[in-house]
Amino acid sequence: MGVVLFHSAFGFTILAVAMNGLQAIYLNAVANRHKLFHKPTYVTAFVYISLCSLYVEFGRFSQPLLINWILIAVLDNMLQLSQAQKPRKLIYNSGFLIGIAALLSFPAIVYILLLLVALALLRNLNPGEWMVAILGCLTPVYFAAGLLFLFDVLHWFPEWVNLGVNLPGTISKPVFLVGAIMGMIILFTAGTYVLQKQLGRASVFVRRGWTGIAMCLIFSIIAAAITDSSIKMAWLVIMPSITLIIANAYYAEKNKAFSNFAFYFMLLLVVFCKLAGG
């Protein structure tokens, strides 16, 4: 990749910005395809781009940015599991993608648990499907180990295991950190409130889908928290799932003032984070 972009920091930045935009469109398409909201719009894309703009490190080319492609694809597959005619294909593909994510960043291995939890929640108990999921997760690791063996560098393999704690130790920008966290909590609370109102009218498949999205957010928080502290953009992996939840705040049907508040609050939060040094 460095050769293609001539080892240019500007080139990698442009690539990262383009990827963020394309991921926003992809996530928006997933939300519309699975009817997570009562009408198709581009709100999900707007929320995703806005959240990724809160912190300058989220706009850099990184492992979490690549993992987000995988997370969105896995979410897309998970939302199809309840009604899938050939679930094992979706399950294997999801496991394979998670295996690739784990190769990119070892903490992403926790998403194996996400896939197993999704199978428990969205499918009837079928040990065969669980084995397919585990096989899919192990396949990329098997091939990676095989390549290392062929090139006689198998001693590199233990270096793949790399865990840490990605929580703020010394806070250099407390105003930015506290403001960004509080702003996201307010938006998340607003989205959760509207979602609870709308779940009663949703189909059982949509309700199960939202359960899967909530589980994805939980495991993404775990994955980010156990990533090495040197990777500053680790928390980017929570963006796909938290975006879908926050986007509900813009779909408040009976109270347009509520959705207007969410829209302008998001804009103010982005401006605040930029001024505060994010």
PDB file of C-alpha atoms in Angstrom:
ATOM      1  CA  MET A   1       0.000   0.000   0.000  1.00  0.00           C
ATOM      2  CA  GLY A   2       2.851   2.356   0.823  1.00  0.00           C
ATOM      3  CA  VAL A   3       4.374   1.772  -2.621  1.00  0.00           C
ATOM      4  CA  VAL A   4       1.067   2.551  -4.361  1.00  0.00           C
ATOM      5  CA  LEU A   5       0.675   5.809  -2.414  1.00  0.00           C
ATOM      6  CA  PHE A   6       4.406   6.621  -2.635  1.00  0.00           C
ATOM      7  CA  HIS A   7       4.629   6.502   1.189  1.00  0.00           C
ATOM      8  CA  SER A   8       2.705   9.787   1.251  1.00  0.00           C
ATOM      9  CA  ALA A   9       0.968  10.792   4.489  1.00  0.00           C
ATOM     10  CA  PHE A  10      -1.409  12.929   2.421  1.00  0.00           C
ATOM     11  CA  GLY A  11      -2.248   9.927   0.237  1.00  0.00           C
ATOM     12  CA  PHE A  12      -3.061   7.747   3.247  1.00  0.00           C
ATOM     13  CA  THR A  13      -5.196  10.544   4.735  1.00  0.00           C
ATOM     14  CA  ILE A  14      -7.204  10.884   1.521  1.00  0.00           C
ATOM     15  CA  LEU A  15      -7.644   7.103   1.437  1.00  0.00           C
ATOM     16  CA  ALA A  16      -8.852   7.078   5.064  1.00  0.00           C
ATOM     17  CA  VAL A  17     -11.347   9.902   4.437  1.00  0.00           C
ATOM     18  CA  ALA A  18     -12.656   8.103   1.349  1.00  0.00           C
ATOM     19  CA  MET A  19     -13.001   4.881   3.338  1.00  0.00           C
ATOM     20  CA  ASN A  20     -14.951   6.652   6.079  1.00  0.00           C
ATOM     21  CA  GLY A  21     -17.350   8.031   3.486  1.00  0.00           C
ATOM     22  CA  LEU A  22     -17.784   4.673   1.758  1.00  0.00           C
ATOM     23  CA  GLN A  23     -18.303   2.916   5.089  1.00  0.00           C
ATOM     24  CA  ALA A  24     -21.015   5.446   5.926  1.00  0.00           C
ATOM     25  CA  ILE A  25     -22.800   4.675   2.644  1.00  0.00           C
ATOM     26  CA  TYR A  26     -22.399   0.916   3.183  1.00  0.00           C
ATOM     27  CA  LEU A  27     -23.765   1.098   6.742  1.00  0.00           C
ATOM     28  CA  ASN A  28     -26.657   3.258   5.524  1.00  0.00           C
ATOM     29  CA  ALA A  29     -27.456   0.665   2.840  1.00  0.00           C
ATOM     30  CA  VAL A  30     -27.442  -2.110   5.455  1.00  0.00           C
ATOM     31  CA  ALA A  31     -29.858  -0.164   7.676  1.00  0.00           C
ATOM     32  CA  ASN A  32     -32.230   0.506   4.769  1.00  0.00           C
ATOM     33  CA  ARG A  33     -32.045  -3.042   3.381  1.00  0.00           C
ATOM     34  CA  HIS A  34     -32.983  -4.626   6.698  1.00  0.00           C
ATOM     35  CA  LYS A  35     -35.630  -1.973   7.491  1.00  0.00           C
ATOM     36  CA  LEU A  36     -34.121  -1.002  10.822  1.00  0.00           C
ATOM     37  CA  PHE A  37     -35.933   2.343  10.572  1.00  0.00           C
ATOM     38  CA  HIS A  38     -39.470   3.112   9.418  1.00  0.00           C
ATOM     39  CA  LYS A  39     -38.307   4.908   6.267  1.00  0.00           C
ATOM     40  CA  PRO A  40     -35.118   4.844   4.155  1.00  0.00           C
ATOM     41  CA  THR A  41     -32.955   7.964   4.454  1.00  0.00           C
ATOM     42  CA  TYR A  42     -29.280   8.939   4.604  1.00  0.00           C
ATOM     43  CA  VAL A  43     -29.419   9.735   8.327  1.00  0.00           C
ATOM     44  CA  THR A  44     -27.262   6.735   9.221  1.00  0.00           C
ATOM     45  CA  ALA A  45     -24.502   7.912   6.870  1.00  0.00           C
ATOM     46  CA  PHE A  46     -24.683  11.434   8.342  1.00  0.00           C
ATOM     47  CA  VAL A  47     -24.384  10.131  11.910  1.00  0.00           C
ATOM     48  CA  TYR A  48     -21.471   7.828  11.054  1.00  0.00           C
ATOM     49  CA  ILE A  49     -19.472  10.567   9.326  1.00  0.00           C
ATOM     50  CA  SER A  50     -20.220  13.009  12.162  1.00  0.00           C
ATOM     51  CA  LEU A  51     -19.089  10.582  14.868  1.00  0.00           C
ATOM     52  CA  CYS A  52     -15.910   9.735  12.967  1.00  0.00           C
ATOM     53  CA  SER A  53     -15.192  13.484  12.797  1.00  0.00           C
ATOM     54  CA  LEU A  54     -15.092  13.909  16.570  1.00  0.00           C
ATOM     55  CA  TYR A  55     -11.472  12.796  16.925  1.00  0.00           C
ATOM     56  CA  VAL A  56      -8.727  13.554  14.436  1.00  0.00           C
ATOM     57  CA  GLU A  57      -7.134  10.107  14.888  1.00  0.00           C
ATOM     58  CA  PHE A  58     -10.316   8.503  13.518  1.00  0.00           C
ATOM     59  CA  GLY A  59      -9.497  10.103  10.179  1.00  0.00           C
ATOM     60  CA  ARG A  60      -6.176   8.293   9.812  1.00  0.00           C
ATOM     61  CA  PHE A  61      -5.541   5.067   7.914  1.00  0.00           C
ATOM     62  CA  SER A  62      -5.379   2.328  10.546  1.00  0.00           C
ATOM     63  CA  GLN A  63      -6.237  -1.244  11.490  1.00  0.00           C
ATOM     64  CA  PRO A  64      -9.535  -0.255  13.178  1.00  0.00           C
ATOM     65  CA  LEU A  65     -10.576   1.510   9.963  1.00  0.00           C
ATOM     66  CA  LEU A  66     -10.087  -1.740   8.035  1.00  0.00           C
ATOM     67  CA  ILE A  67     -11.826  -3.748  10.761  1.00  0.00           C
ATOM     68  CA  ASN A  68     -14.899  -1.510  10.441  1.00  0.00           C
ATOM     69  CA  TRP A  69     -15.397  -2.817   6.894  1.00  0.00           C
ATOM     70  CA  ILE A  70     -15.513  -6.299   8.370  1.00  0.00           C
ATOM     71  CA  LEU A  71     -17.823  -5.286  11.228  1.00  0.00           C
ATOM     72  CA  ILE A  72     -20.371  -3.752   8.868  1.00  0.00           C
ATOM     73  CA  ALA A  73     -20.276  -6.870   6.672  1.00  0.00           C
ATOM     74  CA  VAL A  74     -20.701  -9.111   9.741  1.00  0.00           C
ATOM     75  CA  LEU A  75     -23.648  -6.980  10.913  1.00  0.00           C
ATOM     76  CA  ASP A  76     -25.167  -7.321   7.445  1.00  0.00           C
ATOM     77  CA  ASN A  77     -24.857 -11.112   7.665  1.00  0.00           C
ATOM     78  CA  MET A  78     -26.152 -11.246  11.240  1.00  0.00           C
ATOM     79  CA  LEU A  79     -29.295  -9.328  10.321  1.00  0.00           C
ATOM     80  CA  GLN A  80     -30.055 -11.994   7.706  1.00  0.00           C
ATOM     81  CA  LEU A  81     -29.614 -14.991  10.004  1.00  0.00           C
ATOM     82  CA  SER A  82     -33.192 -15.134  11.303  1.00  0.00           C
ATOM     83  CA  GLN A  83     -34.695 -15.578   7.829  1.00  0.00           C
ATOM     84  CA  ALA A  84     -31.775 -17.092   5.892  1.00  0.00           C
ATOM     85  CA  GLN A  85     -32.509 -20.069   3.631  1.00  0.00           C
ATOM     86  CA  LYS A  86     -28.820 -21.085   3.665  1.00  0.00           C
ATOM     87  CA  PRO A  87     -27.592 -19.890   7.062  1.00  0.00           C
ATOM     88  CA  ARG A  88     -24.359 -21.903   7.067  1.00  0.00           C
ATOM     89  CA  LYS A  89     -22.984 -19.896   4.158  1.00  0.00           C
ATOM     90  CA  LEU A  90     -23.626 -16.638   6.041  1.00  0.00           C
ATOM     91  CA  ILE A  91     -22.224 -18.094   9.253  1.00  0.00           C
ATOM     92  CA  TYR A  92     -19.023 -19.332   7.609  1.00  0.00           C
ATOM     93  CA  ASN A  93     -18.511 -16.037   5.778  1.00  0.00           C
ATOM     94  CA  SER A  94     -19.008 -14.106   9.016  1.00  0.00           C
ATOM     95  CA  GLY A  95     -16.550 -16.346  10.837  1.00  0.00           C
ATOM     96  CA  PHE A  96     -14.018 -16.005   8.017  1.00  0.00           C
ATOM     97  CA  LEU A  97     -14.279 -12.209   8.136  1.00  0.00           C
ATOM     98  CA  ILE A  98     -13.853 -12.205  11.916  1.00  0.00           C
ATOM     99  CA  GLY A  99     -10.748 -14.373  11.497  1.00  0.00           C
ATOM    100  CA  ILE A 100      -9.298 -11.778   9.110  1.00  0.00           C
ATOM    101  CA  ALA A 101     -10.152  -9.008  11.599  1.00  0.00           C
ATOM    102  CA  ALA A 102      -8.340 -10.947  14.332  1.00  0.00           C
ATOM    103  CA  LEU A 103      -5.267 -11.212  12.091  1.00  0.00           C
ATOM    104  CA  LEU A 104      -5.332  -7.446  11.606  1.00  0.00           C
ATOM    105  CA  SER A 105      -5.678  -6.792  15.336  1.00  0.00           C
ATOM    106  CA  PHE A 106      -5.616  -9.588  17.919  1.00  0.00           C
ATOM    107  CA  PRO A 107      -8.244  -8.016  20.257  1.00  0.00           C
ATOM    108  CA  ALA A 108     -10.790  -8.445  17.436  1.00  0.00           C
ATOM    109  CA  ILE A 109     -10.784 -12.127  18.385  1.00  0.00           C
ATOM    110  CA  VAL A 110     -13.573 -11.268  20.856  1.00  0.00           C
ATOM    111  CA  TYR A 111     -15.917 -11.004  17.872  1.00  0.00           C
ATOM    112  CA  ILE A 112     -15.869 -14.805  17.737  1.00  0.00           C
ATOM    113  CA  LEU A 113     -17.943 -14.640  20.923  1.00  0.00           C
ATOM    114  CA  LEU A 114     -20.207 -12.087  19.225  1.00  0.00           C
ATOM    115  CA  LEU A 115     -20.903 -14.540  16.399  1.00  0.00           C
ATOM    116  CA  LEU A 116     -21.653 -17.365  18.841  1.00  0.00           C
ATOM    117  CA  VAL A 117     -23.949 -15.122  20.898  1.00  0.00           C
ATOM    118  CA  ALA A 118     -25.711 -14.028  17.696  1.00  0.00           C
ATOM    119  CA  LEU A 119     -26.298 -17.676  16.778  1.00  0.00           C
ATOM    120  CA  ALA A 120     -27.748 -18.318  20.233  1.00  0.00           C
ATOM    121  CA  LEU A 121     -30.069 -15.300  19.978  1.00  0.00           C
ATOM    122  CA  LEU A 122     -31.073 -15.390  16.306  1.00  0.00           C
ATOM    123  CA  ARG A 123     -31.070 -19.118  15.484  1.00  0.00           C
ATOM    124  CA  ASN A 124     -32.403 -22.304  17.037  1.00  0.00           C
ATOM    125  CA  LEU A 125     -29.720 -24.328  18.779  1.00  0.00           C
ATOM    126  CA  ASN A 126     -27.775 -26.208  16.112  1.00  0.00           C
ATOM    127  CA  PRO A 127     -24.306 -27.522  17.042  1.00  0.00           C
ATOM    128  CA  GLY A 128     -23.460 -27.889  13.339  1.00  0.00           C
ATOM    129  CA  GLU A 129     -23.863 -24.140  12.776  1.00  0.00           C
ATOM    130  CA  TRP A 130     -21.644 -23.399  15.764  1.00  0.00           C
ATOM    131  CA  MET A 131     -18.934 -25.654  14.342  1.00  0.00           C
ATOM    132  CA  VAL A 132     -19.231 -23.886  10.969  1.00  0.00           C
ATOM    133  CA  ALA A 133     -18.762 -20.540  12.754  1.00  0.00           C
ATOM    134  CA  ILE A 134     -15.636 -21.749  14.573  1.00  0.00           C
ATOM    135  CA  LEU A 135     -14.265 -23.308  11.367  1.00  0.00           C
ATOM    136  CA  GLY A 136     -14.769 -20.008   9.534  1.00  0.00           C
ATOM    137  CA  CYS A 137     -12.901 -18.113  12.258  1.00  0.00           C
ATOM    138  CA  LEU A 138      -9.986 -20.555  12.231  1.00  0.00           C
ATOM    139  CA  THR A 139      -9.555 -20.699   8.439  1.00  0.00           C
ATOM    140  CA  PRO A 140      -7.668 -17.361   7.986  1.00  0.00           C
ATOM    141  CA  VAL A 141      -5.463 -18.133  10.997  1.00  0.00           C
ATOM    142  CA  TYR A 142      -4.680 -21.582   9.557  1.00  0.00           C
ATOM    143  CA  PHE A 143      -3.660 -20.126   6.197  1.00  0.00           C
ATOM    144  CA  ALA A 144      -1.616 -17.368   7.858  1.00  0.00           C
ATOM    145  CA  ALA A 145       0.229 -19.940   9.972  1.00  0.00           C
ATOM    146  CA  GLY A 146       0.800 -22.047   6.847  1.00  0.00           C
ATOM    147  CA  LEU A 147       2.361 -19.119   4.988  1.00  0.00           C
ATOM    148  CA  LEU A 148       4.618 -18.318   7.929  1.00  0.00           C
ATOM    149  CA  PHE A 149       5.710 -21.964   8.020  1.00  0.00           C
ATOM    150  CA  LEU A 150       6.438 -22.009   4.277  1.00  0.00           C
ATOM    151  CA  PHE A 151       8.652 -18.935   4.571  1.00  0.00           C
ATOM    152  CA  ASP A 152      10.301 -20.296   7.727  1.00  0.00           C
ATOM    153  CA  VAL A 153       9.182 -17.379   9.891  1.00  0.00           C
ATOM    154  CA  LEU A 154       6.766 -19.251  12.133  1.00  0.00           C
ATOM    155  CA  HIS A 155       8.500 -17.624  15.113  1.00  0.00           C
ATOM    156  CA  TRP A 156       6.630 -14.432  14.162  1.00  0.00           C
ATOM    157  CA  PHE A 157       3.318 -16.043  15.081  1.00  0.00           C
ATOM    158  CA  PRO A 158       3.509 -15.452  18.882  1.00  0.00           C
ATOM    159  CA  GLU A 159       3.993 -11.731  18.184  1.00  0.00           C
ATOM    160  CA  TRP A 160       0.436 -11.685  16.820  1.00  0.00           C
ATOM    161  CA  VAL A 161      -0.907 -11.967  20.377  1.00  0.00           C
ATOM    162  CA  ASN A 162      -0.910  -8.372  21.583  1.00  0.00           C
ATOM    163  CA  LEU A 163      -3.246  -7.114  24.284  1.00  0.00           C
ATOM    164  CA  GLY A 164      -3.253  -3.982  26.391  1.00  0.00           C
ATOM    165  CA  VAL A 165      -5.489  -1.453  28.093  1.00  0.00           C
ATOM    166  CA  ASN A 166      -6.764   1.380  25.926  1.00  0.00           C
ATOM    167  CA  LEU A 167      -8.164   3.678  28.601  1.00  0.00           C
ATOM    168  CA  PRO A 168      -6.990   7.237  29.286  1.00  0.00           C
ATOM    169  CA  GLY A 169      -4.191   7.248  31.855  1.00  0.00           C
ATOM    170  CA  THR A 170      -2.939  10.812  31.835  1.00  0.00           C
ATOM    171  CA  ILE A 171      -5.553  13.042  30.224  1.00  0.00           C
ATOM    172  CA  SER A 172      -3.857  15.710  28.125  1.00  0.00           C
ATOM    173  CA  LYS A 173      -7.117  17.255  26.856  1.00  0.00           C
ATOM    174  CA  PRO A 174      -9.710  16.798  29.626  1.00  0.00           C
ATOM    175  CA  VAL A 175     -12.196  19.299  28.164  1.00  0.00           C
ATOM    176  CA  PHE A 176     -12.279  17.474  24.842  1.00  0.00           C
ATOM    177  CA  LEU A 177     -12.448  14.000  26.410  1.00  0.00           C
ATOM    178  CA  VAL A 178     -15.209  14.802  28.905  1.00  0.00           C
ATOM    179  CA  GLY A 179     -17.190  16.816  26.351  1.00  0.00           C
ATOM    180  CA  ALA A 180     -16.974  14.131  23.667  1.00  0.00           C
ATOM    181  CA  ILE A 181     -17.948  11.328  26.052  1.00  0.00           C
ATOM    182  CA  MET A 182     -20.843  13.288  27.558  1.00  0.00           C
ATOM    183  CA  GLY A 183     -22.074  14.317  24.112  1.00  0.00           C
ATOM    184  CA  MET A 184     -22.057  10.725  22.863  1.00  0.00           C
ATOM    185  CA  ILE A 185     -23.820   9.538  26.018  1.00  0.00           C
ATOM    186  CA  ILE A 186     -26.576  12.133  25.480  1.00  0.00           C
ATOM    187  CA  LEU A 187     -27.015  11.108  21.836  1.00  0.00           C
ATOM    188  CA  PHE A 188     -26.909   7.409  22.744  1.00  0.00           C
ATOM    189  CA  THR A 189     -29.551   7.932  25.435  1.00  0.00           C
ATOM    190  CA  ALA A 190     -31.760   9.832  22.984  1.00  0.00           C
ATOM    191  CA  GLY A 191     -31.394   7.089  20.372  1.00  0.00           C
ATOM    192  CA  THR A 192     -32.126   4.348  22.898  1.00  0.00           C
ATOM    193  CA  TYR A 193     -35.229   6.208  24.118  1.00  0.00           C
ATOM    194  CA  VAL A 194     -36.689   6.475  20.605  1.00  0.00           C
ATOM    195  CA  LEU A 195     -35.707   2.879  19.814  1.00  0.00           C
ATOM    196  CA  GLN A 196     -37.604   1.599  22.854  1.00  0.00           C
ATOM    197  CA  LYS A 197     -40.683   3.482  21.663  1.00  0.00           C
ATOM    198  CA  GLN A 198     -40.501   1.995  18.172  1.00  0.00           C
ATOM    199  CA  LEU A 199     -39.596  -1.608  19.001  1.00  0.00           C
ATOM    200  CA  GLY A 200     -43.181  -2.377  20.003  1.00  0.00           C
ATOM    201  CA  ARG A 201     -44.323  -1.866  16.401  1.00  0.00           C
ATOM    202  CA  ALA A 202     -41.369  -3.637  14.809  1.00  0.00           C
ATOM    203  CA  SER A 203     -41.408  -7.211  13.546  1.00  0.00           C
ATOM    204  CA  VAL A 204     -39.801  -9.972  15.584  1.00  0.00           C
ATOM    205  CA  PHE A 205     -36.949 -10.164  13.063  1.00  0.00           C
ATOM    206  CA  VAL A 206     -36.178  -6.451  13.424  1.00  0.00           C
ATOM    207  CA  ARG A 207     -36.254  -6.730  17.228  1.00  0.00           C
ATOM    208  CA  ARG A 208     -33.815  -9.629  17.091  1.00  0.00           C
ATOM    209  CA  GLY A 209     -31.641  -7.598  14.754  1.00  0.00           C
ATOM    210  CA  TRP A 210     -31.453  -4.741  17.242  1.00  0.00           C
ATOM    211  CA  THR A 211     -30.457  -7.222  19.941  1.00  0.00           C
ATOM    212  CA  GLY A 212     -27.585  -8.331  17.711  1.00  0.00           C
ATOM    213  CA  ILE A 213     -26.545  -4.708  17.140  1.00  0.00           C
ATOM    214  CA  ALA A 214     -26.536  -4.063  20.902  1.00  0.00           C
ATOM    215  CA  MET A 215     -24.353  -7.137  21.438  1.00  0.00           C
ATOM    216  CA  CYS A 216     -22.002  -5.918  18.689  1.00  0.00           C
ATOM    217  CA  LEU A 217     -21.607  -2.614  20.538  1.00  0.00           C
ATOM    218  CA  ILE A 218     -20.785  -4.403  23.798  1.00  0.00           C
ATOM    219  CA  PHE A 219     -18.137  -6.615  22.203  1.00  0.00           C
ATOM    220  CA  SER A 220     -16.722  -3.648  20.269  1.00  0.00           C
ATOM    221  CA  ILE A 221     -16.235  -1.769  23.541  1.00  0.00           C
ATOM    222  CA  ILE A 222     -14.419  -4.803  24.952  1.00  0.00           C
ATOM    223  CA  ALA A 223     -12.234  -5.104  21.835  1.00  0.00           C
ATOM    224  CA  ALA A 224     -11.321  -1.406  21.987  1.00  0.00           C
ATOM    225  CA  ALA A 225     -10.607  -1.511  25.721  1.00  0.00           C
ATOM    226  CA  ILE A 226      -8.134  -4.417  25.446  1.00  0.00           C
ATOM    227  CA  THR A 227      -6.254  -2.955  22.471  1.00  0.00           C
ATOM    228  CA  ASP A 228      -2.715  -1.721  23.077  1.00  0.00           C
ATOM    229  CA  SER A 229      -2.666   1.916  24.203  1.00  0.00           C
ATOM    230  CA  SER A 230      -0.302   2.850  21.363  1.00  0.00           C
ATOM    231  CA  ILE A 231      -3.206   2.445  18.914  1.00  0.00           C
ATOM    232  CA  LYS A 232      -4.996   5.747  19.545  1.00  0.00           C
ATOM    233  CA  MET A 233      -7.803   5.110  17.064  1.00  0.00           C
ATOM    234  CA  ALA A 234      -8.848   1.791  18.676  1.00  0.00           C
ATOM    235  CA  TRP A 235     -12.257   3.152  19.710  1.00  0.00           C
ATOM    236  CA  LEU A 236     -13.197   3.624  16.067  1.00  0.00           C
ATOM    237  CA  VAL A 237     -14.540   0.047  16.094  1.00  0.00           C
ATOM    238  CA  ILE A 238     -17.570   1.048  18.189  1.00  0.00           C
ATOM    239  CA  MET A 239     -18.794   3.463  15.507  1.00  0.00           C
ATOM    240  CA  PRO A 240     -20.833   1.119  13.234  1.00  0.00           C
ATOM    241  CA  SER A 241     -23.027  -0.247  16.026  1.00  0.00           C
ATOM    242  CA  ILE A 242     -23.365   2.946  18.076  1.00  0.00           C
ATOM    243  CA  THR A 243     -24.224   4.870  14.896  1.00  0.00           C
ATOM    244  CA  LEU A 244     -27.239   2.643  14.259  1.00  0.00           C
ATOM    245  CA  ILE A 245     -28.510   3.202  17.806  1.00  0.00           C
ATOM    246  CA  ILE A 246     -27.934   6.975  17.822  1.00  0.00           C
ATOM    247  CA  ALA A 247     -29.607   7.322  14.404  1.00  0.00           C
ATOM    248  CA  ASN A 248     -32.935   6.390  16.019  1.00  0.00           C
ATOM    249  CA  ALA A 249     -33.045   9.842  17.622  1.00  0.00           C
ATOM    250  CA  TYR A 250     -33.574  11.345  14.151  1.00  0.00           C
ATOM    251  CA  TYR A 251     -36.662   9.209  13.531  1.00  0.00           C
ATOM    252  CA  ALA A 252     -38.875  10.509  16.349  1.00  0.00           C
ATOM    253  CA  GLU A 253     -42.231  10.650  14.530  1.00  0.00           C
ATOM    254  CA  LYS A 254     -44.470  12.535  16.948  1.00  0.00           C
ATOM    255  CA  ASN A 255     -41.946  15.101  18.130  1.00  0.00           C
ATOM    256  CA  LYS A 256     -39.970  16.803  15.385  1.00  0.00           C
ATOM    257  CA  ALA A 257     -38.346  19.050  17.991  1.00  0.00           C
ATOM    258  CA  PHE A 258     -36.647  15.940  19.364  1.00  0.00           C
ATOM    259  CA  SER A 259     -35.097  14.969  16.023  1.00  0.00           C
ATOM    260  CA  ASN A 260     -34.152  18.611  15.355  1.00  0.00           C
ATOM    261  CA  PHE A 261     -32.414  18.721  18.736  1.00  0.00           C
ATOM    262  CA  ALA A 262     -30.449  15.567  17.852  1.00  0.00           C
ATOM    263  CA  PHE A 263     -29.392  17.059  14.518  1.00  0.00           C
ATOM    264  CA  TYR A 264     -28.179  20.414  15.860  1.00  0.00           C
ATOM    265  CA  PHE A 265     -26.652  18.838  18.958  1.00  0.00           C
ATOM    266  CA  MET A 266     -24.557  16.570  16.726  1.00  0.00           C
ATOM    267  CA  LEU A 267     -23.323  19.560  14.715  1.00  0.00           C
ATOM    268  CA  LEU A 268     -22.471  21.475  17.888  1.00  0.00           C
ATOM    269  CA  LEU A 269     -20.663  18.432  19.287  1.00  0.00           C
ATOM    270  CA  VAL A 270     -18.485  18.164  16.175  1.00  0.00           C
ATOM    271  CA  VAL A 271     -17.632  21.890  16.336  1.00  0.00           C
ATOM    272  CA  PHE A 272     -16.914  21.666  20.077  1.00  0.00           C
ATOM    273  CA  CYS A 273     -14.573  18.692  19.633  1.00  0.00           C
ATOM    274  CA  LYS A 274     -12.645  20.484  16.888  1.00  0.00           C
ATOM    275  CA  LEU A 275     -12.277  23.631  19.000  1.00  0.00           C
ATOM    276  CA  ALA A 276     -11.322  21.611  22.092  1.00  0.00           C
ATOM    277  CA  GLY A 277      -8.466  19.941  20.272  1.00  0.00           C
ATOM    278  CA  GLY A 278     -10.052  16.705  19.027  1.00  0.00           C
TER     279      GLY A 278
END
